[in-house]
Structure formats: C-alpha cells, structure tokens
PDB file of C-alpha atoms in Angstrom:
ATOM      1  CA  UNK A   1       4.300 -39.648 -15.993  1.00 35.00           C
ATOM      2  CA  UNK A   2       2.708 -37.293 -13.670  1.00 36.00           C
ATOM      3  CA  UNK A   3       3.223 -39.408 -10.879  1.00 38.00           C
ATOM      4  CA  UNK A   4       6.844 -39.445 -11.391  1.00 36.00           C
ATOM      5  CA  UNK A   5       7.577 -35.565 -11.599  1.00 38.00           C
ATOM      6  CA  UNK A   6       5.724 -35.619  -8.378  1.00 37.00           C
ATOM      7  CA  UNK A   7       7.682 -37.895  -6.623  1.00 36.00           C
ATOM      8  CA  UNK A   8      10.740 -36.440  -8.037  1.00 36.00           C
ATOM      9  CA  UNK A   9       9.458 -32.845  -6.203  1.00 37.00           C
ATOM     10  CA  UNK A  10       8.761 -34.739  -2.937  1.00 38.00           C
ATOM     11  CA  UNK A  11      12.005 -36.043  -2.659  1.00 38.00           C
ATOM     12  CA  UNK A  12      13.548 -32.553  -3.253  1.00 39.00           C
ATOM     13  CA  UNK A  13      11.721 -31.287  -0.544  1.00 44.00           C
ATOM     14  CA  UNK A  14      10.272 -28.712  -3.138  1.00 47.00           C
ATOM     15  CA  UNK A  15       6.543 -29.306  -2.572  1.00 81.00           C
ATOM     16  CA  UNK A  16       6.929 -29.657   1.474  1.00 88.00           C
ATOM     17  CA  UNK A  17       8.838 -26.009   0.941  1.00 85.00           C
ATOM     18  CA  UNK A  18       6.262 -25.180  -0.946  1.00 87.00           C
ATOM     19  CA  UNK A  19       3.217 -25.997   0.897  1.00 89.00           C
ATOM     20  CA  UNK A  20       4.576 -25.043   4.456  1.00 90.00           C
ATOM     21  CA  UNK A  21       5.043 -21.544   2.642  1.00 86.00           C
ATOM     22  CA  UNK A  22       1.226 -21.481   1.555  1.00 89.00           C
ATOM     23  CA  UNK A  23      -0.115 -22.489   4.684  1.00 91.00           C
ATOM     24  CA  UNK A  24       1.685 -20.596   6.739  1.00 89.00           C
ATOM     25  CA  UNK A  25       0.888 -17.512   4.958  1.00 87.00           C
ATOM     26  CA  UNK A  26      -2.935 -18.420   4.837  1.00 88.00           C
ATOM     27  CA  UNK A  27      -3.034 -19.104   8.891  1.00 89.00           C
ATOM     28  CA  UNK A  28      -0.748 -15.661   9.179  1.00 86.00           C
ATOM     29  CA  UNK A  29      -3.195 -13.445   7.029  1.00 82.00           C
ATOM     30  CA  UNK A  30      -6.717 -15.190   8.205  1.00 83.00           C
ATOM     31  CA  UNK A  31      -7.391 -17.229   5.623  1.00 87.00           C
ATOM     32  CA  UNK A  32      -7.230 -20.205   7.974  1.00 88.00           C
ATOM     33  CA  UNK A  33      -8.228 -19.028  11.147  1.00 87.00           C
ATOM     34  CA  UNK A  34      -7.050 -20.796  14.672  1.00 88.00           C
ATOM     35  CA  UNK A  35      -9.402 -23.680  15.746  1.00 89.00           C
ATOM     36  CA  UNK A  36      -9.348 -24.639  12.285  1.00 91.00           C
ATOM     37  CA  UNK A  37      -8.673 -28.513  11.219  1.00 92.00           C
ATOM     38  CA  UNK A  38      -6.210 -29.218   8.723  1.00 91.00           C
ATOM     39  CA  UNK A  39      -7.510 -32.567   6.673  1.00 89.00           C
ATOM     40  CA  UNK A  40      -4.768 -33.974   5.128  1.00 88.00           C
ATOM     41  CA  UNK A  41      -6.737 -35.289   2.247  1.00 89.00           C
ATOM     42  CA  UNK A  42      -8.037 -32.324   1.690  1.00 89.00           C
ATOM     43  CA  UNK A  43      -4.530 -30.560   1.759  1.00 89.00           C
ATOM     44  CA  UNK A  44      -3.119 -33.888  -0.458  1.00 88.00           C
ATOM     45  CA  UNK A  45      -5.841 -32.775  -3.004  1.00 88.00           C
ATOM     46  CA  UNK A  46      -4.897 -29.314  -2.818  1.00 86.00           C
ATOM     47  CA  UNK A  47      -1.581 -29.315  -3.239  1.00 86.00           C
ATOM     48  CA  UNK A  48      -1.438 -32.494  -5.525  1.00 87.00           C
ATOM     49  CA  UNK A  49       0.518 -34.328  -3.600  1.00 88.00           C
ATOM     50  CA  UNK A  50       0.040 -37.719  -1.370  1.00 87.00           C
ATOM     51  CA  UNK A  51      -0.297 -37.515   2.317  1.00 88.00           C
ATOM     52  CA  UNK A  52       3.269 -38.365   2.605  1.00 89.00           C
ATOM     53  CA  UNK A  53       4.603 -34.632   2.326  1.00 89.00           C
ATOM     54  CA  UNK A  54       1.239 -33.008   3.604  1.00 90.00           C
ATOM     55  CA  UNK A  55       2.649 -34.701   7.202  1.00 90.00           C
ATOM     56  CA  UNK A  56       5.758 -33.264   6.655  1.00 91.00           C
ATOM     57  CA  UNK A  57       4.277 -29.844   6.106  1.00 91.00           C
ATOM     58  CA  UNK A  58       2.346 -30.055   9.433  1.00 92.00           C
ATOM     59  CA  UNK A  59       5.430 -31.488  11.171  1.00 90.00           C
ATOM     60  CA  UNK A  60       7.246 -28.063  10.017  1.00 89.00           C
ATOM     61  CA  UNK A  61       4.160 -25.719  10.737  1.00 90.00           C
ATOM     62  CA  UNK A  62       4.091 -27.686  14.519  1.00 89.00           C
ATOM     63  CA  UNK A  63       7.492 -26.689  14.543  1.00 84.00           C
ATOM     64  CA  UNK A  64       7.194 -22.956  13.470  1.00 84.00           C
ATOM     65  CA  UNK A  65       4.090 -22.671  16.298  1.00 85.00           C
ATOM     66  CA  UNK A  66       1.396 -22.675  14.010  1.00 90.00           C
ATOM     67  CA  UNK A  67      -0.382 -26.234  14.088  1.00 92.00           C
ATOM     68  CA  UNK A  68      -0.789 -28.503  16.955  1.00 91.00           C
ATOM     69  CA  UNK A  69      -1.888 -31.943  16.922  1.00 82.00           C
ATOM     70  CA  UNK A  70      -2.771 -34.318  19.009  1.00 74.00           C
ATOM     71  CA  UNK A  71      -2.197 -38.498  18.895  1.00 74.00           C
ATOM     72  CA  UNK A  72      -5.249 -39.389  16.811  1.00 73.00           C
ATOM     73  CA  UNK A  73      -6.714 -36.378  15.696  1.00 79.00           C
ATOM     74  CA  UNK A  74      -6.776 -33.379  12.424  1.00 82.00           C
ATOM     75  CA  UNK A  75      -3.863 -31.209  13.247  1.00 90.00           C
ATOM     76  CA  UNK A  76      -5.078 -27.758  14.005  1.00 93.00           C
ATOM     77  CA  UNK A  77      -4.358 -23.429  13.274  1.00 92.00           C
ATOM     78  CA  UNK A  78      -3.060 -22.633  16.684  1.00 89.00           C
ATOM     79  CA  UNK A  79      -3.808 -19.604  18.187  1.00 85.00           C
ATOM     80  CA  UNK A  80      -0.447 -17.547  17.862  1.00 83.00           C
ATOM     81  CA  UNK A  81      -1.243 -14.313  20.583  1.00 83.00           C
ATOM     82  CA  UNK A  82       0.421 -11.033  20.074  1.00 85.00           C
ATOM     83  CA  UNK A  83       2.376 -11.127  23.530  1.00 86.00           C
ATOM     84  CA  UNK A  84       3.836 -14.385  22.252  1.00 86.00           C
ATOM     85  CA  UNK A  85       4.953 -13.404  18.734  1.00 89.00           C
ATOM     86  CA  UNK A  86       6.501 -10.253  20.504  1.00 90.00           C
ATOM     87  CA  UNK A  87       8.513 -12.693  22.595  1.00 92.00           C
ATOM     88  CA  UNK A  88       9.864 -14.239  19.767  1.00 91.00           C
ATOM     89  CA  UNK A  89      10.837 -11.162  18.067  1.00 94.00           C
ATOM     90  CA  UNK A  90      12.101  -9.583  21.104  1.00 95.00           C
ATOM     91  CA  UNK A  91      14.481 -12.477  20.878  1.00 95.00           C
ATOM     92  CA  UNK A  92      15.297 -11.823  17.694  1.00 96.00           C
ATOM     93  CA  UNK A  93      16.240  -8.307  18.112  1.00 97.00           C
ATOM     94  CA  UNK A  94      18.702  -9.397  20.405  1.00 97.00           C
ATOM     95  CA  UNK A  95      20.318 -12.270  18.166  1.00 98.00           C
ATOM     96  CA  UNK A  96      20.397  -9.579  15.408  1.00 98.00           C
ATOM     97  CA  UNK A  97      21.533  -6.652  16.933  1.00 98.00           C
ATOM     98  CA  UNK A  98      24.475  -9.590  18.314  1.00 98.00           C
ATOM     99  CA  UNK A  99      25.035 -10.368  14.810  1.00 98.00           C
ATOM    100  CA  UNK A 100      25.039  -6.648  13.059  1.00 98.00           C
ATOM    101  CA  UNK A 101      27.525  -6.027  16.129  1.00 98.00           C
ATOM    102  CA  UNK A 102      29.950  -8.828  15.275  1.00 98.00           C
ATOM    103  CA  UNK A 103      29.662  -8.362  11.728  1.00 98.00           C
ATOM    104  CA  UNK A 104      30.775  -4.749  11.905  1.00 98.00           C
ATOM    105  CA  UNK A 105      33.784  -5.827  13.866  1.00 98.00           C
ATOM    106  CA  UNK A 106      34.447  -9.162  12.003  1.00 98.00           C
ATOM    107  CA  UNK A 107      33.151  -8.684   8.395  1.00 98.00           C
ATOM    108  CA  UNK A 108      36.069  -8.800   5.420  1.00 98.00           C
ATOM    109  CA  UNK A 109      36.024  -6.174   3.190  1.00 97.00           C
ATOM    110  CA  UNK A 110      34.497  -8.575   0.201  1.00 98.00           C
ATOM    111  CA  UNK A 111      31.175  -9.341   2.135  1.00 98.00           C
ATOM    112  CA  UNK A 112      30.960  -5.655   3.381  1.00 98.00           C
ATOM    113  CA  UNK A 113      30.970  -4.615  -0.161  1.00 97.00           C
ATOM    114  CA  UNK A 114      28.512  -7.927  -1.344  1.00 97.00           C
ATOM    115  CA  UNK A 115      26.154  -6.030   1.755  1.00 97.00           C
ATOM    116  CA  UNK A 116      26.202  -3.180   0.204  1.00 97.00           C
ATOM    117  CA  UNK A 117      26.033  -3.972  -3.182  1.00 97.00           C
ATOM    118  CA  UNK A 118      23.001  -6.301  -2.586  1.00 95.00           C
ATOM    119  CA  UNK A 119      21.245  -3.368  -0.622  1.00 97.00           C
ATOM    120  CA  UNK A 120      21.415  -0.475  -3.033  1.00 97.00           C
ATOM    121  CA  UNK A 121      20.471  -3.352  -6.097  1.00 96.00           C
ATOM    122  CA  UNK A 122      17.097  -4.341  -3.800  1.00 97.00           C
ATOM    123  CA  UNK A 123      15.774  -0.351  -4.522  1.00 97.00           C
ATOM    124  CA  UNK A 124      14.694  -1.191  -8.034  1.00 97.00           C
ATOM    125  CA  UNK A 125      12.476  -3.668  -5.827  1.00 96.00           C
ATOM    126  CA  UNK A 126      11.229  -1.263  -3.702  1.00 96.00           C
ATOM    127  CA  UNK A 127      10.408   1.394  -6.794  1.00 96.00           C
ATOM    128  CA  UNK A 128       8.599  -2.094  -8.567  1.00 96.00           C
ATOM    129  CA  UNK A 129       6.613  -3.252  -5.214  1.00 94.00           C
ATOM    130  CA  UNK A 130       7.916  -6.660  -5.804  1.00 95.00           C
ATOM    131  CA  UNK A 131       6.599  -7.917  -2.652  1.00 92.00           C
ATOM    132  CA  UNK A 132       7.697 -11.440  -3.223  1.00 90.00           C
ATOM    133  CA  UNK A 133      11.246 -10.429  -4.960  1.00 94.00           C
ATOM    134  CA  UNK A 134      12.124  -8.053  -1.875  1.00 95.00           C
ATOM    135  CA  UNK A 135      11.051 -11.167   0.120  1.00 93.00           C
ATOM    136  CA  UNK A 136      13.692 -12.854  -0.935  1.00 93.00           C
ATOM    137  CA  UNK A 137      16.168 -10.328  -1.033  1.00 95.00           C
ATOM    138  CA  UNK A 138      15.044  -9.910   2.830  1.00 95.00           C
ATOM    139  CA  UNK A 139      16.129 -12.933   3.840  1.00 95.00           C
ATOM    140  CA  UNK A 140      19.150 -13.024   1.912  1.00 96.00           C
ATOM    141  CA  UNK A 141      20.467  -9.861   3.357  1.00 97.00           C
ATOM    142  CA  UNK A 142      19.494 -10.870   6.840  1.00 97.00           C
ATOM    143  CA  UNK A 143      21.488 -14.072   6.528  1.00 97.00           C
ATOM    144  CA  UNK A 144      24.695 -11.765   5.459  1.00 97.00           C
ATOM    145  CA  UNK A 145      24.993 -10.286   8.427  1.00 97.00           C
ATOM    146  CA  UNK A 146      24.591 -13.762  10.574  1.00 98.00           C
ATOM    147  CA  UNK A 147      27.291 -15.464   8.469  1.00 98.00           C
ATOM    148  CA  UNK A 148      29.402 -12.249   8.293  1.00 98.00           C
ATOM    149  CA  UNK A 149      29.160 -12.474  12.318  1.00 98.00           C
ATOM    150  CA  UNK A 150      31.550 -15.745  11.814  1.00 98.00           C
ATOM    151  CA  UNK A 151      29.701 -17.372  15.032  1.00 98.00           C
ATOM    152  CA  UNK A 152      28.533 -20.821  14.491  1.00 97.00           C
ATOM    153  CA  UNK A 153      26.188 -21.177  17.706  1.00 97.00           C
ATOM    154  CA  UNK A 154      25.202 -17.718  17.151  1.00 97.00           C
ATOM    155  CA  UNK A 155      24.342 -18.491  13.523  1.00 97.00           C
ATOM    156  CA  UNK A 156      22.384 -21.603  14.633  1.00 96.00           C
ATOM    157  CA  UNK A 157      20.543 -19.750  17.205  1.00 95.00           C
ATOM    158  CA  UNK A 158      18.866 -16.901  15.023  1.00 96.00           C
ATOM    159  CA  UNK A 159      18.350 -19.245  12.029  1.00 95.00           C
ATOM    160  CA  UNK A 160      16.090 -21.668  14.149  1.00 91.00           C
ATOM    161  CA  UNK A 161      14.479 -17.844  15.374  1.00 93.00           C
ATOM    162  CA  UNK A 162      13.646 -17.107  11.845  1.00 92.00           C
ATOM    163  CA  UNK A 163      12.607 -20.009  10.788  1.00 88.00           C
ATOM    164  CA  UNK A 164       9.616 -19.773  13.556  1.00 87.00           C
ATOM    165  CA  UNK A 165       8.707 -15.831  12.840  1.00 91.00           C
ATOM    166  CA  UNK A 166       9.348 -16.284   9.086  1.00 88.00           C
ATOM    167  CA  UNK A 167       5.615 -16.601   7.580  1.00 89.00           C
ATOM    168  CA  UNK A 168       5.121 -13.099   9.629  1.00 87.00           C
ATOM    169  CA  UNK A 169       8.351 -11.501   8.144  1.00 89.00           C
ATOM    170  CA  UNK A 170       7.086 -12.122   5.121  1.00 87.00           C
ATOM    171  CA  UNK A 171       3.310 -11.117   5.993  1.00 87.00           C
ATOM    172  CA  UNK A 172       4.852  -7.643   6.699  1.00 90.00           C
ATOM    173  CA  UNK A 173       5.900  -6.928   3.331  1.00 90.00           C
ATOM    174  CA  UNK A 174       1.943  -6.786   2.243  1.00 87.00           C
ATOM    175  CA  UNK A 175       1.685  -3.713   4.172  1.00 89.00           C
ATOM    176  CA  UNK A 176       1.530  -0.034   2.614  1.00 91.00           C
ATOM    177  CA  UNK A 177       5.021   1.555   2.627  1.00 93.00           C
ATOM    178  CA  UNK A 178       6.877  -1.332   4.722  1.00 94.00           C
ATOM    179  CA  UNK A 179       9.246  -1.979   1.968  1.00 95.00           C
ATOM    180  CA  UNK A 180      10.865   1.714   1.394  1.00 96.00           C
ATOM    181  CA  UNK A 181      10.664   1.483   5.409  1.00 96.00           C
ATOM    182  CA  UNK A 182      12.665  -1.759   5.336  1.00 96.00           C
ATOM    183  CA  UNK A 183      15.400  -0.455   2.449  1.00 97.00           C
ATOM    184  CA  UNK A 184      16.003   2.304   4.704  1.00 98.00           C
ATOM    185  CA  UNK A 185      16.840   0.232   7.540  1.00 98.00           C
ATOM    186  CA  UNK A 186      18.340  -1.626   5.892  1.00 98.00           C
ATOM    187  CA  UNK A 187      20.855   1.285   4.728  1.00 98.00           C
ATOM    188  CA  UNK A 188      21.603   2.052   8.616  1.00 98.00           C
ATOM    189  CA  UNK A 189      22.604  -1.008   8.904  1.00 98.00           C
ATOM    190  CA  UNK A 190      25.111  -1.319   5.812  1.00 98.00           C
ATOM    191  CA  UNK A 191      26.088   2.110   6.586  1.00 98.00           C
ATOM    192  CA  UNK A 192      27.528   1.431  10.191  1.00 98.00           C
ATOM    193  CA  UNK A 193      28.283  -2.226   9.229  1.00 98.00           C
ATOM    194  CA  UNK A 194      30.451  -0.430   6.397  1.00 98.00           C
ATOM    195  CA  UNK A 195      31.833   2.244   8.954  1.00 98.00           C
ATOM    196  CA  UNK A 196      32.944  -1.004  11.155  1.00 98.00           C
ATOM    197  CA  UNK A 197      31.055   0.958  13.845  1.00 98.00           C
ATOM    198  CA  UNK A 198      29.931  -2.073  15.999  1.00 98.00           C
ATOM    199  CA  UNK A 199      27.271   0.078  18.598  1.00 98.00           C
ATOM    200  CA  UNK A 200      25.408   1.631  15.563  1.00 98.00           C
ATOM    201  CA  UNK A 201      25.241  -1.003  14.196  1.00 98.00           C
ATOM    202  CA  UNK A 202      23.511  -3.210  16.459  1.00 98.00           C
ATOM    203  CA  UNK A 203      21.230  -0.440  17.889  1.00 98.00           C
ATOM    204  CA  UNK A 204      20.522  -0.382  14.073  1.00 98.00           C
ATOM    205  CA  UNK A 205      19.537  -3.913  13.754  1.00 98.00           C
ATOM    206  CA  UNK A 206      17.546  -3.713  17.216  1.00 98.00           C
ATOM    207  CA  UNK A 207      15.500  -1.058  16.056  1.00 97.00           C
ATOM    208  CA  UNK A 208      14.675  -2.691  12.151  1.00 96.00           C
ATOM    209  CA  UNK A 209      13.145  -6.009  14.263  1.00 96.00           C
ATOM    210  CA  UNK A 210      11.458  -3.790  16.484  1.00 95.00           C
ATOM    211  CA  UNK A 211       9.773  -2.046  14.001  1.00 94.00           C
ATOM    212  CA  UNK A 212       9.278  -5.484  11.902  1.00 92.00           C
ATOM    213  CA  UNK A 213       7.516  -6.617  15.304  1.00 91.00           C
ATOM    214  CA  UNK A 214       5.068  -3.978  15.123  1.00 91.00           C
ATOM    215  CA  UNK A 215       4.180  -4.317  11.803  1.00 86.00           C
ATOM    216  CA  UNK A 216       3.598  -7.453  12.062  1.00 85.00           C
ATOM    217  CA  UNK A 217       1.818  -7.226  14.946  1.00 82.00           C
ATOM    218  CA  UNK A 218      -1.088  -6.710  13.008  1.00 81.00           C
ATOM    219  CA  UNK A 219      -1.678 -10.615  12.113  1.00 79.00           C
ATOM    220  CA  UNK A 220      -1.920 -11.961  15.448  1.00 76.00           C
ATOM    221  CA  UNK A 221      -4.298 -12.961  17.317  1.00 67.00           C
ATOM    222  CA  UNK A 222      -5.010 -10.384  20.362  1.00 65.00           C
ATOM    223  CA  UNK A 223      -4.828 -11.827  23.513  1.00 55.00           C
ATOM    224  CA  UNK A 224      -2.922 -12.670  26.377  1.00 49.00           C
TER     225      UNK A 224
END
C-alpha cells in the first residue's frame, strides 16, 4: 500500500516539488555546502522515494544553478558567487520593473482590485511571521503583476528568472524585519499600479528586487 501512494506522488510531480524545495533551501542556507556530493541513495532514503524522482530533483537543481554533474559521477552543491546571483537579480529587476510598467498601463480594473485586495489581506501574515504563508503569498503577488502585464514572451522570460533565484527569494524571508519591508513594497507597487502611473511603478518594482538582492545577498558564497 505504501508503495502505491508513493508512486501516485511521483507521478504528480509532488515529491520532485517537494524535494527540489528542500534541497534547494539546505544548499541556500549552508546546510549543504558547495563541493558537497549529492548520493542519490542517500537522498532516495531521505526523502522516501526511489531514485527515479531524486534524478529529477537534481535535473531541476542543475537547472536552477545549484548542482552540477558530470557523466559518471555524484552530482554536486555548486558554488553560487555573490557577483553571479546579483546578475541574475539585476535581470530580474529589469523584467519586473517591465512588468509593474505594463501592468499599470494594461491591468483591468478586476485584477487591479484582486492586487490590492491580496496585498492588504497578506498583513495579517506579516503581524503572524508566517514565513512560509507570506512565501506563498510572495510569489502569488509577483506573478499578478507578470500576467497583468498581458505579454506572453515577457511572461516566459521572468518566470524561467524566478524559477532560478527562487530558493533565495524565499531564503530572504528568514531574515529579521524582511517581511514588513516586503508588504511595504509591496504597497508602492499596488499603489502606483492602482494610480495607472506606469514610471512609479516600475521604479517601484526596480527598487523591491534590488533590495530583495541585497538581502539575499547574505547566502552566497563570496567570491568573484
């Protein structure tokens, strides 16, 4: 019986979700630090799961920039170096501050008001320190503003972004006072995006990834 529930969660893609959340979050905070091998037995026993969706999970971490693996051999923490993850989010302040812009100009009036709605409901979040809740709502209110952009390639663009700098989006949230920071920009945002003031609010997104890349700075590895 066991052994069917678990192939009914592989085949959802639950447990890969699941795992390539865990790990990335361990090799993001320290737990698994880079130069590290990643058995997958060891990870199958872990997770309780076959080796099946433990390579899937690597696949996915290769792809977000945090394993590497090589024909033959234990896949491997890579060494992610603070000038690189402020590449990537310097990219993503762009994409953003694209997508606040268009969304100001191009949002209707029922996802301005699900924006703002969805905002002010996320304070009881940020008065509970639900760190994982506010998580969520993080990502949900950041994919608002791509959709409400109405820009297909732009969409696919910054969702492929944020799938690669997502464990560290997430790390931030760990950090004292970073989610009353986020909620209130977050409210620039809404505000100009509700003012259909497209320069606010793109300067508005810029300067929310900005900050995100600073605080999460702090789980890199320095370097060059």
């Amino acid at each position: 019986m066991k052994q069917t529930r678990r192939r009914e969660v592989i085949r959802s893609g639950t447990t890969v979700e699941q795992m390539v959340r865990a790990i990335a979050d361990m090799i993001v905070t320290g737990e698994m630090l880079p130069g590290a091998k990643l058995d997958e037995v060891s990870l199958a026993v872990r997770f309780d799961v076959s080796r099946t969706p433990v390579r899937e999970a690597l696949r996915e971490l290769g792809a977000m920039g945090l394993v590497a693996r090589e024909p033959n051999r234990s896949a491997v923490v890579t060494n992610v170096t603070e000038a690189y993850l402020h590449s990537m989010f310097e990219a993503m302040a762009e994409l953003e501050a694209i997508c606040a812009r268009l969304s100001a100009e191009r949002m209707t009036v029922d996802e301005r008001r699900a924006l703002e709605l969805e905002h002010r409901g996320s304070m009881r979040l940020v008065h509970a320190g639900a760190e994982e809740e506010y998580s969520a709502h993080n990502t949900e209110f950041h994919t608002r503003l791509y959709r409400g952009a109405h820009n297909d390639h732009v969409f696919e663009m910054v969702m492929q972004t944020r799938a690669r700098l997502a464990p560290f989006r997430r790390a931030q949230f760990r950090l004292p006072g970073r989610l009353a920071k986020s909620y209130e920009e977050h409210g620039r945002i809404v505000t100009a995006i509700m003012r259909a003031d497209a320069t606010a609010a793109g300067l508005a997104a810029y300067s929310h990834v900005e900050i995100v890349s600073d605080a999460s700075a702090v789980f890199a590895t320095p370097g060059e």
